[in-house]
Amino acid sequence: MDEIKKRGIKVGYTPDVLTEATAELSVALLLATCRRLPEAMQEVKNGGWKSWSPMWMCGYGLSNSTVGIIGLGRIGLAIAQRLRPFGVKKFLYTGRKPRPERASEVDAEYISCDKLAQESDFVIVSCSLTPETEGLCNKDFFGRMKKTSVFINISRGSAVNQEDLYQALTSGQIAAAGLDVTTPEPLPINHPLLNLKNCVILPHIGSATYSTRNTMSILAVNNLLKGLAGEEMPSELKI
């Protein structure tokens, strides 16, 4: 940022176009993780599907649950709005400051990060990556979570200490995790997290719908054309 300011470089970006797609993907990832869908699909393919068994492939449901959201921004709110019809009992959120207007749309309660970890059945990370949020979800954070809780990260990989997450998953400290973002990206195919049945990892596809990517492309091109003409970009970062 300092170098950009010094050189007088214009920066265009693509805000407000991937909120819906990312929120949809977040719900899909949460459901796939808590209901063990990839694991269940594998059981069908490898012959693990035998006769009916009462507790086989059981997971965790959203009905009457408490969902904690770290970062109630546009995407965080959109996720909560989509989860509400599943019968979620309570929404909690945390961040730099309370957001009463957004929170009122889903009756969300603002609490500390520690309390959110302790009280939530599902934890969803949808915050921006800042010096304050880097490594936020670490051993101490996972240690506060319920053993039956499910952790979802759709923000940035660096918000999570992946070694601590691995330990939490293998020790039974938390039930499962779903990640659309990792550190690094792509994640090496020999990474330990990829060997865990209770960890669902996607290749950062939050915005991957045809309509969203087309909208992003058009906005990027319009930014570029206006910038080359010396005019203000439709979506210009104010530095």
CSV table of C-alpha atoms in Angstrom, one decimal:
chain,number,residue,atom,x,y,z
A,1,MET,CA,0.0,0.0,0.0
A,2,ASP,CA,2.8,2.4,0.8
A,3,GLU,CA,4.5,1.7,-2.5
A,4,ILE,CA,1.2,2.1,-4.4
A,5,LYS,CA,0.7,5.5,-2.8
A,6,LYS,CA,4.3,6.6,-3.5
A,7,ARG,CA,4.1,5.7,-7.2
A,8,GLY,CA,0.5,7.1,-7.7
A,9,ILE,CA,-0.8,3.7,-9.0
A,10,LYS,CA,-4.5,3.4,-9.5
A,11,VAL,CA,-6.1,0.3,-8.1
A,12,GLY,CA,-9.4,-1.2,-9.3
A,13,TYR,CA,-11.1,-4.1,-7.7
A,14,THR,CA,-14.4,-6.0,-7.9
A,15,PRO,CA,-16.5,-5.4,-4.8
A,16,ASP,CA,-20.1,-6.6,-4.1
A,17,VAL,CA,-20.2,-9.1,-7.0
A,18,LEU,CA,-19.2,-12.3,-5.2
A,19,THR,CA,-21.3,-12.1,-2.0
A,20,GLU,CA,-24.1,-14.3,-3.1
A,21,ALA,CA,-22.0,-17.0,-4.7
A,22,THR,CA,-19.6,-17.2,-1.8
A,23,ALA,CA,-22.5,-17.4,0.7
A,24,GLU,CA,-24.0,-20.2,-1.3
A,25,LEU,CA,-20.7,-22.1,-1.4
A,26,SER,CA,-20.3,-21.6,2.4
A,27,VAL,CA,-23.6,-23.2,3.1
A,28,ALA,CA,-22.8,-26.1,0.8
A,29,LEU,CA,-19.5,-26.6,2.4
A,30,LEU,CA,-21.0,-26.5,5.9
A,31,LEU,CA,-23.6,-29.1,5.0
A,32,ALA,CA,-21.1,-31.3,3.2
A,33,THR,CA,-18.9,-31.2,6.3
A,34,CYS,CA,-21.5,-31.6,9.1
A,35,ARG,CA,-23.4,-34.3,7.3
A,36,ARG,CA,-20.2,-36.0,6.1
A,37,LEU,CA,-21.2,-36.1,2.5
A,38,PRO,CA,-17.7,-36.7,0.9
A,39,GLU,CA,-17.1,-39.5,3.3
A,40,ALA,CA,-20.6,-41.0,2.6
A,41,MET,CA,-20.0,-40.8,-1.1
A,42,GLN,CA,-16.7,-42.7,-0.7
A,43,GLU,CA,-18.4,-45.4,1.3
A,44,VAL,CA,-20.8,-46.0,-1.6
A,45,LYS,CA,-17.9,-46.3,-4.0
A,46,ASN,CA,-15.6,-48.5,-1.9
A,47,GLY,CA,-18.2,-51.0,-0.8
A,48,GLY,CA,-18.6,-49.6,2.7
A,49,TRP,CA,-22.4,-49.3,2.3
A,50,LYS,CA,-23.8,-52.4,3.9
A,51,SER,CA,-27.1,-53.0,5.7
A,52,TRP,CA,-28.7,-50.2,7.7
A,53,SER,CA,-27.0,-49.3,11.0
A,54,PRO,CA,-28.4,-46.8,13.5
A,55,MET,CA,-25.3,-44.6,14.0
A,56,TRP,CA,-23.5,-45.1,10.7
A,57,MET,CA,-22.6,-41.9,8.9
A,58,CYS,CA,-24.4,-39.8,11.5
A,59,GLY,CA,-23.4,-36.1,11.5
A,60,TYR,CA,-24.6,-32.8,13.0
A,61,GLY,CA,-27.8,-30.9,12.1
A,62,LEU,CA,-28.5,-27.2,12.0
A,63,SER,CA,-31.9,-27.3,13.6
A,64,ASN,CA,-31.9,-25.7,17.1
A,65,SER,CA,-28.2,-25.0,16.8
A,66,THR,CA,-26.1,-22.0,17.6
A,67,VAL,CA,-24.0,-20.6,14.7
A,68,GLY,CA,-21.1,-18.2,15.4
A,69,ILE,CA,-19.8,-16.0,12.6
A,70,ILE,CA,-16.5,-14.3,12.8
A,71,GLY,CA,-16.9,-11.2,10.6
A,72,LEU,CA,-20.5,-10.1,10.0
A,73,GLY,CA,-19.7,-8.3,6.8
A,74,ARG,CA,-21.6,-8.6,3.5
A,75,ILE,CA,-20.7,-12.3,3.1
A,76,GLY,CA,-21.1,-13.1,6.8
A,77,LEU,CA,-24.6,-11.6,6.8
A,78,ALA,CA,-25.5,-13.4,3.5
A,79,ILE,CA,-24.5,-16.7,5.0
A,80,ALA,CA,-26.6,-16.1,8.1
A,81,GLN,CA,-29.6,-15.2,6.0
A,82,ARG,CA,-29.3,-18.5,4.1
A,83,LEU,CA,-28.8,-20.6,7.2
A,84,ARG,CA,-31.8,-19.1,9.1
A,85,PRO,CA,-34.5,-21.2,7.3
A,86,PHE,CA,-32.7,-24.4,8.5
A,87,GLY,CA,-34.0,-23.7,12.0
A,88,VAL,CA,-30.9,-22.2,13.6
A,89,LYS,CA,-31.8,-21.2,17.1
A,90,LYS,CA,-29.3,-18.5,17.7
A,91,PHE,CA,-26.7,-16.5,15.7
A,92,LEU,CA,-23.6,-15.1,17.4
A,93,TYR,CA,-21.0,-12.8,15.8
A,94,THR,CA,-17.8,-11.1,16.6
A,95,GLY,CA,-15.5,-8.6,14.9
A,96,ARG,CA,-13.8,-5.3,15.4
A,97,LYS,CA,-17.0,-3.6,16.5
A,98,PRO,CA,-20.7,-4.4,16.8
A,99,ARG,CA,-22.8,-4.1,13.6
A,100,PRO,CA,-26.3,-3.5,15.0
A,101,GLU,CA,-28.0,-2.8,11.6
A,102,ARG,CA,-26.7,-6.0,10.0
A,103,ALA,CA,-27.1,-8.0,13.1
A,104,SER,CA,-30.8,-7.0,13.5
A,105,GLU,CA,-31.6,-8.7,10.1
A,106,VAL,CA,-30.8,-12.1,11.6
A,107,ASP,CA,-31.2,-11.3,15.4
A,108,ALA,CA,-27.5,-11.9,15.9
A,109,GLU,CA,-25.8,-11.2,19.2
A,110,TYR,CA,-22.4,-9.6,19.4
A,111,ILE,CA,-20.0,-11.3,21.8
A,112,SER,CA,-16.3,-11.8,22.3
A,113,CYS,CA,-14.3,-14.3,20.1
A,114,ASP,CA,-13.6,-16.5,23.1
A,115,LYS,CA,-17.3,-16.8,24.0
A,116,LEU,CA,-18.3,-17.4,20.4
A,117,ALA,CA,-15.9,-20.4,20.3
A,118,GLN,CA,-17.3,-21.7,23.5
A,119,GLU,CA,-21.0,-21.4,22.7
A,120,SER,CA,-21.2,-22.2,19.0
A,121,ASP,CA,-22.1,-25.5,17.4
A,122,PHE,CA,-20.9,-24.2,14.1
A,123,VAL,CA,-18.1,-21.6,13.7
A,124,ILE,CA,-17.9,-19.8,10.3
A,125,VAL,CA,-14.9,-17.6,9.6
A,126,SER,CA,-15.8,-14.9,7.1
A,127,CYS,CA,-13.6,-11.9,8.2
A,128,SER,CA,-11.0,-10.0,6.3
A,129,LEU,CA,-7.4,-10.9,6.7
A,130,THR,CA,-5.7,-8.3,8.9
A,131,PRO,CA,-2.8,-8.3,11.4
A,132,GLU,CA,-5.5,-8.8,14.1
A,133,THR,CA,-7.1,-11.8,12.4
A,134,GLU,CA,-4.0,-13.6,11.1
A,135,GLY,CA,-3.7,-16.8,13.0
A,136,LEU,CA,-6.8,-16.0,15.0
A,137,CYS,CA,-8.1,-19.6,15.0
A,138,ASN,CA,-5.3,-21.3,16.8
A,139,LYS,CA,-4.8,-23.9,19.6
A,140,ASP,CA,-6.3,-21.7,22.2
A,141,PHE,CA,-9.4,-21.0,20.0
A,142,PHE,CA,-10.0,-24.6,19.1
A,143,GLY,CA,-9.5,-25.6,22.7
A,144,ARG,CA,-12.5,-23.4,23.7
A,145,MET,CA,-14.8,-25.1,21.1
A,146,LYS,CA,-17.2,-27.9,21.8
A,147,LYS,CA,-16.1,-31.4,20.9
A,148,THR,CA,-19.2,-31.7,18.7
A,149,SER,CA,-18.6,-28.4,16.9
A,150,VAL,CA,-17.9,-27.9,13.2
A,151,PHE,CA,-15.4,-25.3,11.9
A,152,ILE,CA,-15.8,-23.6,8.5
A,153,ASN,CA,-13.3,-21.1,6.9
A,154,ILE,CA,-14.2,-19.3,3.8
A,155,SER,CA,-12.1,-16.1,4.5
A,156,ARG,CA,-8.4,-16.5,4.1
A,157,GLY,CA,-6.2,-19.5,4.9
A,158,SER,CA,-3.9,-17.4,7.1
A,159,ALA,CA,-6.7,-16.7,9.5
A,160,VAL,CA,-6.2,-20.3,10.7
A,161,ASN,CA,-3.2,-22.0,12.2
A,162,GLN,CA,-3.4,-25.2,10.2
A,163,GLU,CA,-1.1,-27.2,12.4
A,164,ASP,CA,-3.3,-26.4,15.4
A,165,LEU,CA,-6.4,-27.3,13.3
A,166,TYR,CA,-4.9,-30.6,12.4
A,167,GLN,CA,-4.3,-31.4,16.1
A,168,ALA,CA,-7.8,-30.4,17.0
A,169,LEU,CA,-9.3,-32.7,14.4
A,170,THR,CA,-7.1,-35.7,15.1
A,171,SER,CA,-7.4,-35.4,18.9
A,172,GLY,CA,-11.2,-35.1,18.8
A,173,GLN,CA,-11.1,-31.5,20.2
A,174,ILE,CA,-13.6,-30.5,17.5
A,175,ALA,CA,-15.8,-32.7,15.3
A,176,ALA,CA,-15.0,-31.6,11.8
A,177,ALA,CA,-13.7,-28.8,9.6
A,178,GLY,CA,-14.5,-27.5,6.1
A,179,LEU,CA,-12.1,-25.2,4.3
A,180,ASP,CA,-12.4,-23.3,1.0
A,181,VAL,CA,-9.2,-21.5,1.7
A,182,THR,CA,-5.8,-22.8,2.8
A,183,THR,CA,-2.1,-21.8,3.3
A,184,PRO,CA,-0.6,-22.2,0.8
A,185,GLU,CA,-2.9,-22.4,-2.2
A,186,PRO,CA,-2.9,-24.9,-3.8
A,187,LEU,CA,-2.4,-27.1,-0.8
A,188,PRO,CA,0.3,-29.8,-1.4
A,189,ILE,CA,-1.3,-33.1,-2.1
A,190,ASN,CA,0.7,-34.7,0.7
A,191,HIS,CA,-0.6,-32.2,3.3
A,192,PRO,CA,-1.7,-34.0,6.5
A,193,LEU,CA,-5.2,-32.4,6.5
A,194,LEU,CA,-6.0,-34.1,3.2
A,195,ASN,CA,-5.7,-37.5,4.9
A,196,LEU,CA,-8.5,-36.7,7.4
A,197,LYS,CA,-12.0,-38.0,6.9
A,198,ASN,CA,-13.4,-35.2,9.1
A,199,CYS,CA,-11.8,-32.4,7.0
A,200,VAL,CA,-13.4,-31.2,3.8
A,201,ILE,CA,-11.2,-29.1,1.6
A,202,LEU,CA,-12.2,-27.2,-1.5
A,203,PRO,CA,-9.9,-25.4,-4.0
A,204,HIS,CA,-11.0,-21.8,-3.2
A,205,ILE,CA,-14.1,-21.8,-5.4
A,206,GLY,CA,-16.3,-19.4,-3.4
A,207,SER,CA,-17.0,-17.2,-6.4
A,208,ALA,CA,-17.0,-19.9,-9.0
A,209,THR,CA,-20.3,-19.5,-10.7
A,210,TYR,CA,-20.5,-18.5,-14.4
A,211,SER,CA,-22.5,-15.4,-13.7
A,212,THR,CA,-20.3,-14.1,-10.9
A,213,ARG,CA,-17.1,-14.6,-12.8
A,214,ASN,CA,-18.6,-12.9,-15.9
A,215,THR,CA,-19.6,-9.9,-13.8
A,216,MET,CA,-16.2,-9.8,-12.2
A,217,SER,CA,-14.5,-9.9,-15.7
A,218,ILE,CA,-16.7,-7.0,-17.0
A,219,LEU,CA,-16.0,-4.9,-13.9
A,220,ALA,CA,-12.3,-5.5,-14.2
A,221,VAL,CA,-12.2,-4.5,-17.9
A,222,ASN,CA,-14.2,-1.4,-17.2
A,223,ASN,CA,-11.8,-0.5,-14.4
A,224,LEU,CA,-8.9,-1.0,-16.8
A,225,LEU,CA,-10.4,1.1,-19.6
A,226,LYS,CA,-11.3,4.0,-17.4
A,227,GLY,CA,-7.9,3.8,-15.7
A,228,LEU,CA,-6.0,3.9,-19.0
A,229,ALA,CA,-8.1,6.9,-20.1
A,230,GLY,CA,-7.1,8.7,-16.9
A,231,GLU,CA,-10.6,8.7,-15.6
A,232,GLU,CA,-12.0,7.4,-12.2
A,233,MET,CA,-12.6,3.7,-12.2
A,234,PRO,CA,-16.1,2.4,-11.6
A,235,SER,CA,-14.7,0.5,-8.6
A,236,GLU,CA,-11.5,2.3,-7.5
A,237,LEU,CA,-9.7,1.7,-4.2
A,238,LYS,CA,-9.6,5.0,-2.4
A,239,ILE,CA,-6.1,5.2,-1.0
